[in-house]
Amino acid sequence: MAEPPDDDRSGHRARLRRRFLTAGAEALADYELLELMLFQARPRGDVKPLAKRLIARFGSFAAAVGAPVDALAGIDGMGEASIVALKTAQAAATRLLGEPLRDRPLLSSWSQLLDYCRVAMAGLAVEEVRVLYLDRKNRLVADERQGRGTVDHTPLYPREVVKRALELGASALIVVHNHPSGDPTPSQADIAMTRQLAEAAAALGLVLHDHLIVARGGHTSFRAAGLL
């Protein structure tokens, strides 16, 4: 099979890079930002058709970068190097958003916390539960994945959560999980589990500050919704 034409010969890659550096990301369409990332994985060949296929499949730059690995692998032209290029960008965004949270009280950094949780979890294909363990000043002690389940259920064991809190010397908790359906509305199982965890935490002098559900369609705070 003939090698795809090197689109650098036409200057396309150089022009796109120059426009990004001089005018910023705002001057580029979503598929052009994906092109820039794919350049790193595919030094030769025209990646514009692949970038446009990604947008057509997932709808936006953010959704494409946050898409599950198996979904990306199903796109024609997406090999391992291209998948790694996109997932590296997601990992970088998660770390950039998460780093400032480590040195300040989370309850006074709520919008940053929500941004971090959405980037880290909203695009996952299955449910995942994370627990943020906090000290007496509500600073982050640990951010740990507590469980991973199916597309609509993740088991969470209150006894294990509070046991881990005691091991870490934590004083408070924030639970976060995602809804792959895109709808952040709590289920009855979510509500029941949260009440069980709040009771187990209170019995040992721990505070459950909130339970957040993040999804592509938004988020729900149990505290704000009166469910906690």
Tab-separated table of C-alpha atoms in Angstrom:
chain	number	residue	atom	x	y	z
A	1	MET	CA	0.000	0.000	0.000
A	2	ALA	CA	1.339	3.407	-0.931
A	3	GLU	CA	2.394	5.661	1.960
A	4	PRO	CA	0.019	8.558	2.618
A	5	PRO	CA	1.294	11.837	1.203
A	6	ASP	CA	3.444	13.916	3.553
A	7	ASP	CA	1.230	16.969	4.081
A	8	ASP	CA	4.233	18.937	5.374
A	9	ARG	CA	5.192	19.366	1.710
A	10	SER	CA	2.230	21.676	1.294
A	11	GLY	CA	3.151	23.552	4.490
A	12	HIS	CA	-0.120	22.665	6.206
A	13	ARG	CA	1.450	21.470	9.444
A	14	ALA	CA	3.789	24.439	9.666
A	15	ARG	CA	0.944	26.886	9.046
A	16	LEU	CA	-1.265	25.242	11.649
A	17	ARG	CA	1.501	25.273	14.251
A	18	ARG	CA	2.262	28.930	13.489
A	19	ARG	CA	-1.382	29.932	13.796
A	20	PHE	CA	-1.605	28.135	17.140
A	21	LEU	CA	1.486	29.925	18.467
A	22	THR	CA	0.543	33.391	17.212
A	23	ALA	CA	-3.252	33.437	17.585
A	24	GLY	CA	-3.763	30.827	20.313
A	25	ALA	CA	-6.067	27.839	20.630
A	26	GLU	CA	-9.129	30.084	20.245
A	27	ALA	CA	-8.237	30.573	16.585
A	28	LEU	CA	-8.416	26.845	15.845
A	29	ALA	CA	-11.426	24.631	15.313
A	30	ASP	CA	-11.776	21.509	17.440
A	31	TYR	CA	-10.558	19.229	14.664
A	32	GLU	CA	-7.474	21.441	14.160
A	33	LEU	CA	-6.492	21.065	17.817
A	34	LEU	CA	-6.814	17.318	17.376
A	35	GLU	CA	-4.617	17.559	14.293
A	36	LEU	CA	-1.885	19.228	16.350
A	37	MET	CA	-1.971	16.374	18.828
A	38	LEU	CA	-2.028	13.722	16.141
A	39	PHE	CA	1.021	15.285	14.475
A	40	GLN	CA	3.076	13.972	17.411
A	41	ALA	CA	1.855	10.417	16.861
A	42	ARG	CA	1.916	10.429	13.067
A	43	PRO	CA	4.913	12.405	11.784
A	44	ARG	CA	3.905	11.749	8.182
A	45	GLY	CA	0.596	11.792	6.389
A	46	ASP	CA	-2.551	13.867	6.409
A	47	VAL	CA	-4.273	13.556	9.790
A	48	LYS	CA	-7.073	16.028	9.044
A	49	PRO	CA	-9.526	13.292	7.910
A	50	LEU	CA	-8.825	11.345	11.106
A	51	ALA	CA	-9.341	14.450	13.256
A	52	LYS	CA	-12.659	15.111	11.532
A	53	ARG	CA	-13.739	11.492	12.056
A	54	LEU	CA	-13.072	11.903	15.756
A	55	ILE	CA	-15.219	15.038	15.919
A	56	ALA	CA	-17.978	13.367	13.919
A	57	ARG	CA	-17.970	10.389	16.280
A	58	PHE	CA	-17.613	12.144	19.646
A	59	GLY	CA	-18.943	15.639	18.958
A	60	SER	CA	-16.195	17.869	20.335
A	61	PHE	CA	-12.499	18.143	21.153
A	62	ALA	CA	-13.105	17.539	24.863
A	63	ALA	CA	-15.306	14.507	24.224
A	64	ALA	CA	-12.756	12.993	21.827
A	65	VAL	CA	-9.854	13.451	24.244
A	66	GLY	CA	-11.935	12.080	27.110
A	67	ALA	CA	-13.327	9.131	25.174
A	68	PRO	CA	-12.583	5.604	26.464
A	69	VAL	CA	-9.612	3.832	24.924
A	70	ASP	CA	-11.731	1.080	23.384
A	71	ALA	CA	-13.996	3.660	21.730
A	72	LEU	CA	-10.993	5.488	20.276
A	73	ALA	CA	-9.546	2.201	19.041
A	74	GLY	CA	-12.742	1.658	17.062
A	75	ILE	CA	-12.089	4.729	14.908
A	76	ASP	CA	-10.465	3.956	11.572
A	77	GLY	CA	-6.877	5.202	11.647
A	78	MET	CA	-6.521	5.392	15.443
A	79	GLY	CA	-3.523	3.287	16.366
A	80	GLU	CA	-1.816	2.984	19.726
A	81	ALA	CA	0.391	6.060	19.256
A	82	SER	CA	-2.579	8.243	18.327
A	83	ILE	CA	-4.601	7.009	21.310
A	84	VAL	CA	-1.680	7.714	23.635
A	85	ALA	CA	-1.389	11.252	22.216
A	86	LEU	CA	-5.015	12.007	23.096
A	87	LYS	CA	-4.994	10.305	26.490
A	88	THR	CA	-1.758	12.078	27.434
A	89	ALA	CA	-3.544	15.376	26.887
A	90	GLN	CA	-6.359	14.255	29.171
A	91	ALA	CA	-3.882	13.142	31.837
A	92	ALA	CA	-2.059	16.469	31.617
A	93	ALA	CA	-5.307	18.414	32.012
A	94	THR	CA	-6.292	16.317	35.030
A	95	ARG	CA	-2.958	16.897	36.736
A	96	LEU	CA	-2.956	20.614	35.971
A	97	LEU	CA	-6.425	20.985	37.480
A	98	GLY	CA	-5.689	18.722	40.427
A	99	GLU	CA	-2.362	20.183	41.535
A	100	PRO	CA	-3.712	23.483	42.952
A	101	LEU	CA	-6.211	21.558	45.071
A	102	ARG	CA	-3.482	19.978	47.168
A	103	ASP	CA	-2.484	23.087	49.098
A	104	ARG	CA	-5.806	24.723	49.870
A	105	PRO	CA	-9.076	23.882	51.629
A	106	LEU	CA	-11.277	22.108	49.113
A	107	LEU	CA	-14.495	23.619	50.420
A	108	SER	CA	-13.250	27.071	49.403
A	109	SER	CA	-12.072	25.809	45.988
A	110	TRP	CA	-15.345	24.232	44.894
A	111	SER	CA	-15.359	25.344	41.260
A	112	GLN	CA	-11.806	24.033	40.749
A	113	LEU	CA	-12.788	20.773	42.400
A	114	LEU	CA	-15.759	20.375	40.062
A	115	ASP	CA	-13.573	21.111	37.013
A	116	TYR	CA	-11.070	18.513	38.162
A	117	CYS	CA	-13.735	15.871	38.748
A	118	ARG	CA	-15.425	16.475	35.399
A	119	VAL	CA	-12.154	16.218	33.442
A	120	ALA	CA	-11.032	13.137	35.362
A	121	MET	CA	-14.308	11.201	35.380
A	122	ALA	CA	-17.214	12.550	33.323
A	123	GLY	CA	-16.132	10.817	30.110
A	124	LEU	CA	-15.492	7.365	31.566
A	125	ALA	CA	-17.360	4.457	29.970
A	126	VAL	CA	-18.117	2.727	33.275
A	127	GLU	CA	-18.943	4.009	36.734
A	128	GLU	CA	-16.046	4.802	39.024
A	129	VAL	CA	-16.077	5.978	42.623
A	130	ARG	CA	-13.318	8.186	44.017
A	131	VAL	CA	-12.978	9.291	47.614
A	132	LEU	CA	-11.217	12.520	48.535
A	133	TYR	CA	-9.860	12.250	52.071
A	134	LEU	CA	-9.409	15.563	53.880
A	135	ASP	CA	-7.607	16.699	57.023
A	136	ARG	CA	-9.014	18.908	59.802
A	137	LYS	CA	-8.472	22.012	57.671
A	138	ASN	CA	-10.229	20.342	54.708
A	139	ARG	CA	-7.004	20.054	52.759
A	140	LEU	CA	-6.562	17.033	50.517
A	141	VAL	CA	-4.811	14.090	52.152
A	142	ALA	CA	-5.458	11.550	49.392
A	143	ASP	CA	-7.504	11.117	46.215
A	144	GLU	CA	-8.163	7.424	45.715
A	145	ARG	CA	-10.259	5.284	43.415
A	146	GLN	CA	-12.444	3.214	45.692
A	147	GLY	CA	-14.256	1.142	43.108
A	148	ARG	CA	-14.936	0.588	39.432
A	149	GLY	CA	-18.065	-1.085	38.141
A	150	THR	CA	-20.385	-1.317	35.160
A	151	VAL	CA	-22.103	1.293	33.009
A	152	ASP	CA	-24.685	1.932	35.713
A	153	HIS	CA	-23.411	0.581	39.026
A	154	THR	CA	-20.329	0.654	41.232
A	155	PRO	CA	-20.233	-1.044	44.614
A	156	LEU	CA	-19.034	1.125	47.498
A	157	TYR	CA	-18.436	-0.373	50.921
A	158	PRO	CA	-18.781	2.200	53.730
A	159	ARG	CA	-16.733	0.056	56.122
A	160	GLU	CA	-13.758	0.081	53.733
A	161	VAL	CA	-14.050	3.825	53.132
A	162	VAL	CA	-14.026	4.756	56.814
A	163	LYS	CA	-11.290	2.223	57.560
A	164	ARG	CA	-9.105	3.880	54.916
A	165	ALA	CA	-9.915	7.322	56.334
A	166	LEU	CA	-8.660	6.227	59.741
A	167	GLU	CA	-5.496	4.765	58.198
A	168	LEU	CA	-4.789	8.101	56.517
A	169	GLY	CA	-5.619	10.148	59.598
A	170	ALA	CA	-8.363	11.935	57.644
A	171	SER	CA	-11.153	13.887	59.296
A	172	ALA	CA	-13.577	14.327	56.417
A	173	LEU	CA	-14.582	12.873	53.051
A	174	ILE	CA	-15.951	13.901	49.687
A	175	VAL	CA	-17.223	11.069	47.481
A	176	VAL	CA	-17.332	11.500	43.707
A	177	HIS	CA	-18.682	9.168	41.073
A	178	ASN	CA	-19.655	9.444	37.437
A	179	HIS	CA	-22.725	8.513	35.403
A	180	PRO	CA	-21.684	7.303	31.926
A	181	SER	CA	-25.268	7.875	30.735
A	182	GLY	CA	-24.615	11.617	30.831
A	183	ASP	CA	-27.415	12.246	33.339
A	184	PRO	CA	-26.145	13.250	36.814
A	185	THR	CA	-29.483	12.530	38.539
A	186	PRO	CA	-28.897	10.327	41.632
A	187	SER	CA	-30.468	6.888	41.642
A	188	GLN	CA	-32.197	5.431	44.681
A	189	ALA	CA	-29.177	3.177	45.131
A	190	ASP	CA	-26.908	6.242	45.110
A	191	ILE	CA	-29.036	7.902	47.786
A	192	ALA	CA	-29.179	4.801	49.986
A	193	MET	CA	-25.432	4.199	49.734
A	194	THR	CA	-24.685	7.830	50.616
A	195	ARG	CA	-26.845	7.659	53.743
A	196	GLN	CA	-25.126	4.458	54.842
A	197	LEU	CA	-21.719	6.033	54.337
A	198	ALA	CA	-22.699	9.224	56.189
A	199	GLU	CA	-23.890	7.139	59.160
A	200	ALA	CA	-20.759	4.983	59.176
A	201	ALA	CA	-18.538	8.065	58.994
A	202	ALA	CA	-20.402	9.912	61.755
A	203	ALA	CA	-20.110	6.897	64.067
A	204	LEU	CA	-16.324	7.318	63.946
A	205	GLY	CA	-16.248	11.104	64.122
A	206	LEU	CA	-15.730	11.616	60.377
A	207	VAL	CA	-17.644	14.126	58.275
A	208	LEU	CA	-19.027	13.329	54.818
A	209	HIS	CA	-19.034	16.807	53.281
A	210	ASP	CA	-20.658	15.843	49.997
A	211	HIS	CA	-21.283	13.249	47.353
A	212	LEU	CA	-20.836	14.553	43.823
A	213	ILE	CA	-22.105	12.909	40.661
A	214	VAL	CA	-20.414	14.137	37.497
A	215	ALA	CA	-21.564	13.438	33.951
A	216	ARG	CA	-21.359	14.911	30.494
A	217	GLY	CA	-24.700	16.601	31.176
A	218	GLY	CA	-23.563	18.380	34.341
A	219	HIS	CA	-23.213	17.498	38.022
A	220	THR	CA	-25.257	16.940	41.170
A	221	SER	CA	-24.201	17.821	44.709
A	222	PHE	CA	-26.036	15.756	47.323
A	223	ARG	CA	-25.468	18.533	49.860
A	224	ALA	CA	-26.944	21.215	47.586
A	225	ALA	CA	-29.842	18.932	46.639
A	226	GLY	CA	-30.743	18.332	50.279
A	227	LEU	CA	-29.891	14.646	50.082
A	228	LEU	CA	-27.158	14.793	52.676
